[in-house]
Coordinates of C-alpha atoms in Angstrom, one line a residue:
M1109 CA -3.7 27.5 -113.9
F1110 CA -1.7 28.3 -110.7
H1111 CA 1.8 27.6 -112.2
K1112 CA 1.2 24.1 -113.7
E1113 CA 4.0 22.3 -112.0
Y1114 CA 3.9 18.5 -111.7
P1115 CA 6.7 15.9 -111.4
S1116 CA 8.5 15.5 -114.8
L1117 CA 6.1 17.9 -116.6
K1118 CA 7.3 21.4 -116.3
F1119 CA 9.9 23.9 -115.3
G1120 CA 11.7 22.1 -112.5
M1121 CA 10.9 24.7 -109.8
S1122 CA 8.3 24.5 -107.1
Y1123 CA 5.0 26.1 -108.2
L1124 CA 4.8 28.0 -105.0
I1125 CA 8.2 29.6 -105.3
I1126 CA 7.5 30.6 -108.9
Q1127 CA 4.3 32.2 -107.5
L1128 CA 6.3 34.0 -104.8
N1129 CA 9.1 35.0 -107.0
T1130 CA 8.4 35.0 -110.8
V1131 CA 11.4 37.0 -112.0
F1132 CA 11.5 38.9 -108.8
I1133 CA 8.0 39.8 -107.6
Y1134 CA 8.8 43.3 -106.4
L1135 CA 10.2 44.4 -109.7
L1136 CA 7.1 43.2 -111.3
L1137 CA 4.8 45.0 -108.9
L1138 CA 6.7 48.2 -109.5
V1139 CA 5.9 48.2 -113.2
V1140 CA 2.4 46.7 -113.4
P1141 CA 0.1 49.4 -114.7
V1142 CA -3.2 50.2 -113.1
H1143 CA -6.0 49.9 -115.7
A1144 CA -9.2 51.8 -115.5
Q1145 CA -12.1 49.6 -114.6
Q1146 CA -14.3 50.6 -117.5
T1147 CA -14.8 47.1 -119.0
V1148 CA -18.1 46.7 -120.8
C1149 CA -19.2 43.1 -120.9
P1150 CA -19.7 41.7 -124.4
A1151 CA -23.2 40.6 -125.1
P1152 CA -23.4 36.8 -124.3
Q1153 CA -24.9 34.3 -126.6
L1154 CA -26.8 31.6 -124.7
G1155 CA -26.4 27.9 -125.5
L1156 CA -24.0 27.2 -128.4
D1157 CA -20.8 25.2 -127.8
A1158 CA -17.5 25.1 -125.9
I1159 CA -15.5 27.1 -128.5
T1160 CA -18.1 29.9 -128.3
H1161 CA -17.7 30.0 -124.6
I1162 CA -13.9 30.1 -124.9
R1163 CA -14.1 33.0 -127.4
F1164 CA -16.3 35.0 -125.0
L1165 CA -14.1 34.3 -122.0
A1166 CA -10.9 35.0 -123.9
D1167 CA -12.2 38.2 -125.5
D1168 CA -9.8 41.2 -125.1
R1169 CA -12.7 43.2 -123.6
L1170 CA -12.5 41.0 -120.5
E1171 CA -8.9 42.1 -120.0
G1172 CA -7.6 38.8 -118.9
R1173 CA -10.1 38.1 -116.2
E1174 CA -7.8 38.9 -113.3
V1175 CA -9.5 38.2 -110.0
G1176 CA -11.5 41.2 -108.6
T1177 CA -11.6 43.1 -111.9
A1178 CA -14.5 44.1 -114.1
G1179 CA -13.4 41.6 -116.7
A1180 CA -13.6 38.8 -114.1
R1181 CA -17.1 40.0 -113.2
C1182 CA -18.2 39.8 -116.8
A1183 CA -16.9 36.2 -116.9
A1184 CA -18.8 35.3 -113.7
E1185 CA -22.0 36.7 -115.0
Y1186 CA -21.6 34.8 -118.3
L1187 CA -21.1 31.5 -116.5
A1188 CA -24.1 32.2 -114.3
A1189 CA -26.2 33.1 -117.3
Q1190 CA -25.2 29.8 -119.1
F1191 CA -26.0 27.7 -116.0
N1192 CA -29.3 29.4 -115.6
Y1193 CA -30.2 28.9 -119.3
I1194 CA -29.3 25.2 -119.2
G1195 CA -31.6 24.8 -116.2
L1196 CA -29.3 24.5 -113.2
E1197 CA -30.3 25.7 -109.8
P1198 CA -28.4 28.5 -108.0
A1199 CA -26.2 27.1 -105.3
G1200 CA -24.3 30.2 -104.1
E1201 CA -25.3 32.5 -101.4
N1202 CA -28.8 34.1 -100.9
D1203 CA -30.4 31.9 -103.7
T1204 CA -28.0 33.2 -106.3
F1205 CA -25.3 31.6 -108.5
F1206 CA -22.6 33.7 -106.7
Q1207 CA -20.4 33.1 -103.7
P1208 CA -18.7 36.5 -103.1
F1209 CA -15.7 37.0 -100.8
P1210 CA -13.4 40.0 -100.3
I1211 CA -9.8 40.0 -101.5
R1212 CA -6.8 42.3 -101.0
K1213 CA -6.5 44.3 -104.2
G1214 CA -3.7 46.8 -103.6
T1215 CA -2.4 49.6 -101.4
T1216 CA -3.0 53.4 -101.2
L1217 CA -1.0 56.0 -99.3
G1218 CA -2.5 58.0 -96.6
T1219 CA -1.8 61.7 -95.8
D1220 CA 0.6 61.1 -92.9
N1221 CA 3.9 60.0 -94.4
T1222 CA 7.0 61.7 -93.1
L1223 CA 10.7 60.7 -93.0
E1224 CA 13.2 62.9 -91.1
V1225 CA 16.7 61.9 -90.2
A1226 CA 19.0 64.0 -88.0
G1227 CA 16.7 66.9 -88.6
Q1228 CA 16.7 66.6 -92.4
R1229 CA 13.2 66.0 -93.9
Y1230 CA 12.9 64.0 -97.1
N1231 CA 10.3 64.3 -99.9
L1232 CA 7.7 61.6 -100.2
E1233 CA 7.7 59.8 -103.6
S1234 CA 10.7 61.6 -105.1
E1235 CA 13.1 60.6 -102.3
W1236 CA 11.4 57.8 -100.4
M1237 CA 8.2 55.7 -100.3
P1238 CA 6.5 53.4 -97.8
L1239 CA 6.3 49.8 -99.1
G1240 CA 2.9 48.4 -99.6
F1241 CA 3.3 45.9 -96.7
S1242 CA 4.4 48.6 -94.3
A1243 CA 2.7 49.0 -91.0
T1244 CA 0.9 52.3 -90.4
Q1245 CA 2.8 53.8 -87.5
R1246 CA 4.5 56.8 -85.9
L1247 CA 8.1 56.1 -84.8
E1248 CA 11.1 57.9 -83.5
A1249 CA 14.2 55.6 -83.1
P1250 CA 17.9 55.4 -83.8
L1251 CA 19.2 53.9 -87.0
V1252 CA 21.5 51.0 -87.3
Y1253 CA 23.3 49.8 -90.5
G1254 CA 22.6 46.1 -91.4
G1255 CA 24.5 45.6 -94.6
S1256 CA 22.7 43.3 -97.0
G1257 CA 20.1 42.5 -94.3
L1258 CA 20.8 38.8 -94.8
L1259 CA 22.4 36.0 -92.9
R1260 CA 25.3 34.1 -94.5
A1261 CA 25.8 36.8 -97.2
N1262 CA 28.7 36.1 -99.5
G1263 CA 28.9 32.6 -98.2
N1264 CA 29.8 33.7 -94.7
E1265 CA 27.9 34.4 -91.6
D1266 CA 27.0 38.0 -91.8
P1267 CA 27.7 40.4 -88.9
Y1268 CA 24.0 41.3 -89.3
A1269 CA 23.2 38.1 -87.3
H1270 CA 24.8 39.6 -84.2
L1271 CA 23.4 43.2 -84.5
D1272 CA 21.2 44.4 -81.7
L1273 CA 18.1 45.5 -83.7
N1274 CA 15.8 45.8 -80.7
G1275 CA 13.9 49.1 -80.9
K1276 CA 16.0 50.4 -83.8
I1277 CA 15.3 51.2 -87.5
V1278 CA 17.7 49.0 -89.5
V1279 CA 19.1 50.3 -92.8
V1280 CA 19.8 47.6 -95.4
E1281 CA 21.0 47.4 -99.0
W1282 CA 18.7 46.1 -101.8
G1283 CA 19.5 42.8 -103.3
D1284 CA 21.3 39.5 -102.6
P1285 CA 25.1 39.5 -103.0
D1286 CA 25.0 35.7 -103.4
A1287 CA 22.6 35.7 -106.4
P1288 CA 23.2 36.4 -110.0
H1289 CA 22.4 40.0 -110.8
G1290 CA 21.5 40.4 -107.0
E1291 CA 18.0 39.0 -107.6
S1292 CA 16.5 36.2 -105.5
M1293 CA 13.7 35.6 -103.1
R1294 CA 16.1 36.7 -100.3
A1295 CA 16.6 40.0 -102.2
D1296 CA 13.0 41.0 -101.8
P1297 CA 12.5 43.8 -99.2
H1298 CA 9.6 41.8 -97.9
F1299 CA 12.0 38.9 -96.9
K1300 CA 14.3 41.4 -95.2
A1301 CA 11.5 43.1 -93.4
I1302 CA 10.1 39.9 -92.0
F1303 CA 13.6 38.9 -90.7
A1304 CA 14.1 42.4 -89.2
E1305 CA 10.7 42.2 -87.5
S1306 CA 11.4 38.8 -86.1
H1307 CA 14.6 40.2 -84.5
D1308 CA 12.7 43.0 -82.8
A1309 CA 13.6 45.8 -85.2
A1310 CA 11.3 48.8 -84.9
G1311 CA 11.4 49.5 -88.7
I1312 CA 13.4 48.9 -91.8
I1313 CA 14.8 51.2 -94.6
V1314 CA 15.9 49.6 -97.8
L1315 CA 18.4 51.5 -100.0
L1316 CA 17.6 51.3 -103.7
P1317 CA 20.4 50.7 -106.2
E1318 CA 21.6 53.2 -108.9
G1319 CA 19.1 53.8 -111.6
W1320 CA 16.1 52.9 -109.5
G1321 CA 13.6 55.3 -108.0
P1322 CA 10.8 54.9 -105.4
Q1323 CA 7.5 53.8 -106.9
R1324 CA 4.0 53.9 -105.5
P1325 CA 2.9 50.6 -103.8
D1326 CA -0.5 50.5 -105.6
N1327 CA -0.3 46.8 -106.6
E1328 CA 1.0 45.3 -103.4
I1329 CA -1.2 42.6 -102.1
R1330 CA 0.9 40.9 -99.5
A1331 CA -0.1 41.0 -95.8
V1332 CA 0.7 44.1 -93.8
L1333 CA 3.7 43.6 -91.4
G1334 CA 4.1 44.8 -87.9
I1335 CA 6.8 47.4 -88.5
P1336 CA 7.2 50.4 -90.9
A1337 CA 9.1 49.5 -94.1
L1338 CA 10.2 51.9 -96.8
I1339 CA 12.6 52.4 -99.7
V1340 CA 14.8 55.4 -100.4
H1341 CA 16.3 56.9 -103.5
P1342 CA 19.8 55.8 -104.4
G1343 CA 20.9 59.5 -104.3
L1344 CA 20.3 59.4 -100.5
A1345 CA 21.9 56.0 -100.0
N1346 CA 25.3 57.2 -98.9
S1347 CA 24.0 59.8 -96.4
M1348 CA 21.6 57.2 -95.0
R1349 CA 24.5 54.8 -94.5
V1350 CA 26.5 57.4 -92.7
A1351 CA 23.5 58.3 -90.5
A1352 CA 22.9 54.6 -89.7
N1353 CA 26.6 54.1 -88.8
N1354 CA 26.4 57.1 -86.5
Q1355 CA 23.1 55.8 -85.0
S1356 CA 21.3 59.0 -85.9
V1357 CA 17.7 59.3 -84.8
A1358 CA 15.0 59.1 -87.4
R1359 CA 11.4 60.3 -87.1
L1360 CA 9.2 58.3 -89.2
H1361 CA 5.4 58.4 -89.9
T1362 CA 4.0 55.8 -92.3
E1363 CA 0.3 55.5 -93.4
V1364 CA -0.7 52.9 -95.9
H1365 CA -4.2 51.4 -96.5
A1366 CA -5.1 48.1 -98.0
T1367 CA -7.7 48.3 -100.8
T1368 CA -10.2 45.5 -101.3
A1369 CA -12.4 44.1 -104.0
E1370 CA -15.1 41.5 -104.3
A1371 CA -14.3 38.2 -105.9
R1372 CA -16.9 35.6 -106.8
N1373 CA -17.2 31.9 -107.2
V1374 CA -20.0 30.8 -109.5
V1375 CA -21.9 27.8 -108.0
A1376 CA -24.8 25.8 -109.6
L1377 CA -26.5 22.5 -108.8
I1378 CA -28.3 19.7 -110.6
P1379 CA -30.3 18.0 -107.8
G1380 CA -30.3 14.3 -107.6
T1381 CA -33.6 12.4 -107.7
H1382 CA -33.2 9.6 -105.1
P1383 CA -34.9 10.3 -101.8
T1384 CA -31.7 9.8 -99.7
L1385 CA -28.8 9.7 -102.2
R1386 CA -29.7 13.2 -103.5
D1387 CA -28.0 14.6 -100.4
E1388 CA -24.7 13.2 -101.7
I1389 CA -22.8 15.4 -104.1
V1390 CA -20.4 14.9 -107.0
I1391 CA -18.4 18.1 -107.6
V1392 CA -17.1 19.4 -110.9
G1393 CA -15.0 22.5 -111.0
A1394 CA -12.8 24.8 -113.1
H1395 CA -11.3 28.2 -112.5
Y1396 CA -12.2 31.1 -114.8
D1397 CA -9.7 33.7 -113.7
H1398 CA -6.4 34.5 -115.5
L1399 CA -3.5 37.0 -115.3
G1400 CA -5.1 40.2 -116.6
F1401 CA -2.3 42.3 -118.2
G1402 CA 0.5 40.0 -117.0
G1403 CA 2.9 40.9 -114.3
E1404 CA 3.3 38.4 -111.5
G1405 CA 2.9 34.9 -112.9
S1406 CA 3.4 35.8 -116.6
L1407 CA 6.1 34.0 -118.5
A1408 CA 6.4 37.1 -120.7
P1409 CA 7.4 39.3 -117.8
D1410 CA 8.1 42.4 -119.9
S1411 CA 4.7 42.3 -121.7
R1412 CA 1.7 44.3 -120.6
E1413 CA -0.6 42.9 -123.2
V1414 CA -3.9 41.2 -122.3
H1415 CA -3.2 37.6 -121.2
N1416 CA -6.5 36.1 -122.4
G1417 CA -5.9 32.6 -121.0
A1418 CA -7.9 30.7 -123.6
D1419 CA -6.5 27.4 -122.5
D1420 CA -5.8 28.5 -118.9
N1421 CA -8.6 28.3 -118.1
A1422 CA -11.3 29.4 -120.4
S1423 CA -11.1 25.9 -121.8
G1424 CA -11.9 24.3 -118.4
S1425 CA -14.7 26.8 -117.8
A1426 CA -16.3 26.1 -121.2
A1427 CA -16.0 22.4 -120.5
L1428 CA -17.8 22.9 -117.2
I1429 CA -20.8 24.5 -118.9
E1430 CA -21.0 21.7 -121.5
I1431 CA -20.6 19.0 -118.9
A1432 CA -23.6 20.5 -117.1
R1433 CA -25.6 20.6 -120.3
T1434 CA -24.7 16.9 -121.0
I1435 CA -25.8 15.8 -117.5
I1436 CA -29.0 17.7 -117.4
A1437 CA -30.0 16.5 -120.9
G1438 CA -29.5 12.8 -119.9
E1439 CA -31.3 10.4 -117.6
P1440 CA -31.9 11.8 -114.1
L1441 CA -29.2 10.8 -111.6
D1442 CA -29.7 9.7 -108.0
R1443 CA -26.9 11.9 -106.5
S1444 CA -26.7 15.7 -107.0
T1445 CA -24.0 17.3 -109.1
L1446 CA -22.4 20.6 -108.0
F1447 CA -20.7 22.8 -110.6
I1448 CA -18.2 25.4 -109.3
A1449 CA -16.4 28.0 -111.4
F1450 CA -13.6 29.3 -109.1
T1451 CA -11.9 32.6 -109.2
G1452 CA -8.5 33.5 -107.8
E1453 CA -6.8 30.2 -108.7
E1454 CA -3.9 32.1 -110.3
K1455 CA -3.3 33.9 -107.0
G1456 CA -3.0 30.7 -105.1
L1457 CA -6.3 28.7 -105.1
W1458 CA -8.2 31.6 -103.4
G1459 CA -11.7 30.6 -104.7
S1460 CA -11.5 26.9 -103.9
G1461 CA -9.8 27.6 -100.6
H1462 CA -12.6 29.9 -99.7
F1463 CA -15.2 27.4 -100.8
V1464 CA -13.9 24.5 -98.7
R1465 CA -13.7 26.7 -95.6
D1466 CA -17.1 28.2 -96.1
P1467 CA -19.0 25.8 -98.4
T1468 CA -22.5 26.4 -99.7
V1469 CA -23.3 22.7 -99.4
D1470 CA -22.4 20.0 -96.9
L1471 CA -18.9 18.9 -98.0
S1472 CA -19.1 15.8 -95.8
K1473 CA -21.6 14.5 -98.3
S1474 CA -19.1 14.8 -101.2
V1475 CA -18.5 11.7 -103.3
G1476 CA -15.5 13.1 -105.3
M1477 CA -14.3 16.2 -107.1
L1478 CA -13.3 16.5 -110.8
N1479 CA -11.2 19.5 -111.8
L1480 CA -10.7 20.7 -115.3
D1481 CA -7.7 23.0 -115.8
M1482 CA -6.1 23.5 -119.2
V1483 CA -8.0 21.0 -121.3
G1484 CA -8.0 22.9 -124.6
R1485 CA -4.8 21.9 -126.3
I1486 CA -5.0 18.1 -126.6
D1487 CA -2.3 16.9 -129.0
G1488 CA -3.5 13.8 -130.8
D1489 CA -5.2 11.7 -128.2
A1490 CA -3.1 12.5 -125.2
L1491 CA -4.7 13.6 -121.9
T1492 CA -3.1 13.5 -118.4
I1493 CA -5.2 12.9 -115.3
F1494 CA -3.8 13.4 -111.8
G1495 CA -5.3 12.0 -108.6
F1496 CA -5.4 8.3 -109.3
G1497 CA -3.8 7.7 -105.9
T1498 CA -6.6 9.4 -104.0
A1499 CA -9.2 6.6 -104.4
Q1500 CA -8.8 2.9 -105.1
E1501 CA -11.6 2.9 -107.7
W1502 CA -10.5 5.7 -110.0
D1503 CA -8.7 3.4 -112.5
Q1504 CA -11.9 1.4 -113.1
V1505 CA -14.2 4.5 -113.3
V1506 CA -12.0 6.4 -115.7
D1507 CA -11.2 3.4 -117.9
E1508 CA -14.9 2.5 -118.2
A1509 CA -15.7 6.1 -119.1
N1510 CA -12.9 6.3 -121.7
V1511 CA -14.0 3.2 -123.6
T1512 CA -17.5 4.7 -124.1
L1513 CA -16.0 7.5 -126.3
D1514 CA -16.2 7.2 -130.0
Q1515 CA -12.5 7.9 -130.0
P1516 CA -10.9 6.9 -126.7
L1517 CA -8.2 9.1 -125.3
D1518 CA -4.6 8.0 -124.6
L1519 CA -4.5 8.6 -120.8
S1520 CA -1.5 9.2 -118.7
K1521 CA -2.3 8.5 -115.1
A1522 CA -0.6 10.2 -112.2
P1523 CA -1.3 9.5 -108.5
D1524 CA -0.8 12.9 -106.9
G1525 CA -3.9 14.6 -105.4
Y1526 CA -2.0 17.6 -104.2
G1527 CA -1.1 19.8 -107.1
P1528 CA -1.2 23.5 -108.3
S1529 CA -4.9 23.7 -109.1
D1530 CA -8.2 23.8 -107.3
H1531 CA -8.6 20.0 -106.7
S1532 CA -5.8 20.3 -104.1
S1533 CA -8.2 22.3 -101.8
F1534 CA -10.7 19.5 -101.9
Y1535 CA -8.2 16.7 -101.4
G1536 CA -7.0 18.5 -98.3
E1537 CA -10.5 17.9 -97.0
G1538 CA -10.2 14.2 -97.6
I1539 CA -12.2 14.1 -100.8
P1540 CA -11.0 11.9 -103.7
V1541 CA -10.1 14.1 -106.7
L1542 CA -9.1 13.9 -110.3
H1543 CA -7.5 16.7 -112.3
L1544 CA -7.8 16.6 -116.1
F1545 CA -5.0 18.3 -118.0
S1546 CA -4.1 18.4 -121.7
G1547 CA -0.5 19.6 -121.0
T1548 CA 1.6 22.7 -121.1
H1549 CA 2.7 24.6 -124.3
E1550 CA 4.8 27.6 -125.4
D1551 CA 1.8 29.9 -125.0
Y1552 CA 1.2 29.0 -121.3
H1553 CA 0.9 32.2 -119.2
R1554 CA 1.7 34.3 -122.2
P1555 CA -0.4 36.8 -124.2
S1556 CA -0.4 34.3 -127.1
D1557 CA -2.7 31.9 -125.3
D1558 CA -5.7 32.7 -127.5
W1559 CA -8.8 30.9 -128.7
Q1560 CA -7.6 30.3 -132.2
L1561 CA -5.1 27.7 -130.8
I1562 CA -7.8 25.7 -129.0
N1563 CA -8.4 22.1 -130.1
S1564 CA -12.2 22.3 -130.0
S1565 CA -12.8 18.6 -130.8
G1566 CA -10.4 17.7 -128.0
V1567 CA -12.4 19.8 -125.5
T1568 CA -15.5 18.0 -126.7
R1569 CA -13.9 14.6 -126.0
V1570 CA -12.9 15.8 -122.5
V1571 CA -16.5 16.9 -121.9
A1572 CA -17.8 13.5 -122.9
L1573 CA -15.2 11.7 -120.7
T1574 CA -15.9 13.8 -117.6
A1575 CA -19.7 13.6 -118.0
D1576 CA -19.5 9.8 -118.1
I1577 CA -17.3 9.8 -114.9
V1578 CA -19.9 12.0 -113.3
K1579 CA -22.7 9.7 -114.3
Q1580 CA -20.9 6.7 -112.8
L1581 CA -20.4 8.5 -109.5
A1582 CA -23.9 10.0 -109.4
D1583 CA -25.8 6.8 -110.4
G1584 CA -27.1 5.0 -107.3
G1585 CA -28.1 1.8 -109.1
S1586 CA -26.4 -1.6 -109.1
N1587 CA -23.5 -0.2 -111.2
S1588 CA -22.8 2.7 -108.9
V1589 CA -19.3 3.3 -107.6
T1590 CA -18.3 4.2 -104.1
L1591 CA -14.9 5.7 -103.8
T1592 CA -12.5 4.7 -101.1
P1593 CA -10.3 7.8 -100.2
I1594 CA -6.6 7.3 -99.9
Q1595 CA -4.2 9.7 -98.1
Q1596 CA -1.4 10.7 -100.4
P1597 CA 2.0 9.4 -99.1
A1598 CA 5.2 11.3 -99.0
P1599 CA 7.1 11.4 -102.3
S1600 CA 9.6 8.7 -103.0
Q1601 CA 13.3 9.3 -103.3
N1602 CA 13.1 9.7 -107.1
S1603 CA 10.0 11.9 -107.3
S1604 CA 9.8 15.6 -107.3
P1605 CA 7.3 16.8 -104.7
S1606 CA 5.0 19.6 -105.7
S1607 CA 4.6 20.6 -102.1
S1608 CA 5.5 24.2 -101.4
S1609 CA 7.8 23.2 -98.7
S1610 CA 10.2 21.4 -101.0
S1611 CA 11.2 24.2 -103.4
G1612 CA 14.1 24.5 -105.7
Y1613 CA 15.3 27.4 -103.4
G1614 CA 16.2 25.3 -100.4
S1615 CA 17.2 21.8 -99.5
A1616 CA 15.1 21.3 -96.4
Y1617 CA 11.9 19.3 -96.9
L1618 CA 8.8 19.5 -94.6
G1619 CA 6.0 17.9 -96.6
S1620 CA 3.3 20.4 -95.7
I1621 CA 0.6 21.6 -98.1
P1622 CA -0.1 25.2 -97.4
D1623 CA -3.4 26.9 -98.0
M1624 CA -2.5 29.9 -100.2
T1625 CA -5.6 31.9 -99.5
P1626 CA -5.0 35.1 -97.4
H1627 CA -5.9 34.9 -93.7
D1628 CA -6.0 37.3 -90.9
H1629 CA -2.9 35.7 -89.4
G1630 CA -0.7 32.6 -89.7
L1631 CA -0.7 30.0 -92.5
R1632 CA -3.4 27.4 -92.6
L1633 CA -2.3 23.9 -93.8
T1634 CA -4.5 22.2 -96.4
G1635 CA -2.8 19.0 -95.6
V1636 CA 0.4 17.1 -94.9
R1637 CA 1.9 14.3 -96.9
E1638 CA 1.7 10.9 -95.2
G1639 CA 5.1 9.8 -93.8
S1640 CA 6.7 13.2 -94.4
P1641 CA 8.6 15.1 -91.6
A1642 CA 5.4 17.2 -91.1
D1643 CA 3.3 14.1 -90.6
Q1644 CA 5.9 12.5 -88.3
G1645 CA 6.1 15.7 -86.3
G1646 CA 2.4 15.8 -85.7
L1647 CA 1.2 18.6 -88.1
R1648 CA -2.3 18.1 -89.4
A1649 CA -4.6 19.5 -92.1
G1650 CA -6.4 22.5 -90.7
D1651 CA -3.5 23.6 -88.4
V1652 CA -2.7 27.3 -88.6
V1653 CA 1.1 27.8 -88.3
V1654 CA 1.8 30.9 -86.3
E1655 CA 5.5 30.4 -85.4
F1656 CA 8.3 28.6 -87.1
D1657 CA 11.4 28.1 -84.9
G1658 CA 11.0 31.4 -83.3
T1659 CA 9.9 33.4 -86.3
A1660 CA 6.3 34.7 -86.3
I1661 CA 4.4 33.5 -89.3
G1662 CA 2.0 36.0 -90.8
D1663 CA 1.5 34.5 -94.2
I1664 CA 2.8 32.1 -96.8
Y1665 CA 5.8 34.4 -97.5
A1666 CA 7.1 34.3 -93.9
Y1667 CA 6.6 30.6 -93.8
T1668 CA 8.6 30.0 -97.0
Y1669 CA 11.4 32.4 -95.9
A1670 CA 11.7 30.6 -92.5
L1671 CA 11.8 27.2 -94.1
Q1672 CA 14.3 28.3 -96.7
A1673 CA 16.7 29.4 -94.0
K1674 CA 16.9 25.8 -92.6
E1675 CA 18.9 22.7 -93.5
P1676 CA 18.0 19.1 -93.7
G1677 CA 18.3 17.5 -90.3
D1678 CA 17.6 20.7 -88.4
E1679 CA 15.1 20.2 -85.6
V1680 CA 12.6 23.1 -85.5
V1681 CA 9.7 24.0 -83.2
I1682 CA 6.5 24.8 -85.1
V1683 CA 3.7 26.4 -83.2
V1684 CA 0.2 25.9 -84.5
E1685 CA -3.3 27.0 -83.6
R1686 CA -5.5 23.9 -83.5
E1687 CA -9.1 24.1 -82.4
A1688 CA -8.5 27.3 -80.4
E1689 CA -5.4 25.9 -78.7
R1690 CA -1.7 26.7 -79.4
V1691 CA 0.3 23.5 -79.9
S1692 CA 4.1 23.3 -80.1
L1693 CA 5.5 20.5 -82.2
R1694 CA 9.1 19.4 -82.8
V1695 CA 9.9 18.5 -86.4
V1696 CA 13.1 17.2 -87.9
L1697 CA 13.4 18.5 -91.4
G1698 CA 14.1 16.1 -94.2
Q1699 CA 16.1 16.3 -97.4
R1700 CA 14.5 17.6 -100.5
R1701 CA 14.9 15.1 -103.3

C-alpha cells in the first residue's frame, strides 16, 4: 500500500511526504542495487484458495513485484490466468486481460558528458556525475556561489535570495543546515535544482560532503528538469567554491537518457444479465505491486532483501480473485462487475491513475468502487473500512452484508474517500468508494511481510463481506441499492488531513488532492476538499497546475516544494490548465491542523 496513512492510524506524517522523502530519497537511490531481470515465473496452480494465491504472489522468485519488473509481470500473468480459469471476460486492451502503459524506470548516461572549469577538465564518475533529473544540454557560463542553496537557512534569510542567478551556474552545498544531520526534503539536490531553475539559473552544481562520492543515476525516476544538474566529489569542493566566488567560467556538457518499462493493470469483467442495467458497473480493485528489494518506501531502509508484501498487497489481490470466483458461482447479477488488479500503487497510484484517465469501460456508468488493500492480518474480528462519507447508503449496505456472515466482523467506519490507495483515484472522479483495511503491523513495508503471517480465515471473511456488498450493488431487483455520491468536505480542526498539501513538513494547508502519476508537464489534481482553500480559490478536479506563485510546476516534487515554502495566510497565484485554457487563481492558504 502507498504508505498507509490515515488519521489516528499511523506514523503521523503525510503519506505523500513519506513517499517523497523516506529517510532521504536521494540517499536511497544512490544505494539501491540494479537486479538482473532474469526472473522465471513459478508454475501457477489454477483454482485453489486465497492463501495459495498469496504464497505465489509473495514468492521470493517474484522479487517483490516492483512495478515494471519481471516479477511484476509474473504476478500480472498469474492474475490473468486465474481470472480466465474462473470464467471472467478480458476487459483490458485489444481483447486481453492487460492494460499496458509506459513508466519511467531509470536513467542512463550518454557519451557526451564533460565538466571543465577555468580550463581544468574533471573526470566523469570519479570526480563528478550528472544527476538523473539533469537536462541534456551544452552550456558555457560563469559560476556563482550560492551557499546552502536555501532560503532562510540557519533561521535567517539567506543571501542566496538576493543573488543574481540569471544565466549562471550556481554552486551549492549539499544538505540542510537547519535539519538534524543535514537531511531533509530541502536538502535534496532536486529541491535545490528546482529553486535554481525557477530563479533563471543556467545550471546547478552540488558539492558532496566528506566521505561521499558521485554515484551513477541509474535508479532516478523523477522528471527531467530544464537545466543541467550535477554533483562533484568532496575533494573538489574547495576549488569549486573558489572558482564560483571568482565567477570562473565553466564549460558543461550533460547527456542523460530516461529509460522506460511497461507496466500493466489486469482487467476482467463479469457481464451483467439485465438488458439495460448490464451497462452499469460495480468496480472491485486491489493493487498487486510491492517494493521489490526495498529502497524508497521501505521501513527497513538499510535492507536489500526481497520485500514480498504478502499483506501489502498479495492479500488484496488474492481476495480479488476469490471475490470474482464467488460472484461468478452465484446467481447472475443485473449489473456488470469489473475486477482490476492495479500496478504502481506503491509509486503513487500509477495504475489506478492511468485507468481513470484512460478507462477500458465507461466510467460514467460506475455504481461504486471497492478497494482491498492490506486485508490479510485481521486481529480477532477487527476490520476498518474507509469511505463511508462518500455515499449516504454505505452504512446500510455494509451492515446488511456483515450480518450475513457466519461470524460478523467488528467494523470501524471512517468517512474519508481520499486516502493513500487506489480508491482515491476513483473518488476523484466522483465515484463512491470503500477501502477495506485490516490495519498496519510491525512487518509493514519490511522484508518480514511474508505469507506465513497471513490470517487466511480473516481473508476468507473479507472475501465474503465484499462479495455480498457487490451483490447488493449489482442486483437490479426490488432490493437493489442506488448510491448517492457525497463530496468529501475539508477536514475539521481536530482531524489530520491525508491530503498531500497538508504535510508534517509545512504549516500551510491547501486541500488539494494531487494525482501522483507521472505526466508530461504540470501536476494534475485528482480532486479538492470541499470548503478547503483550494476549493474556495476555484481549483477543481482535473486541473493541471503549471505554476505556483511564480514557480513553474513540472511534477509533484516541485508542487510540494513550492507549497512548503509558504506560510498560512499567504495569498498565492496558482496557474492551471483547464480544458486547453490557462486560468490564474488567487488562493489564501490555510493553517494545517
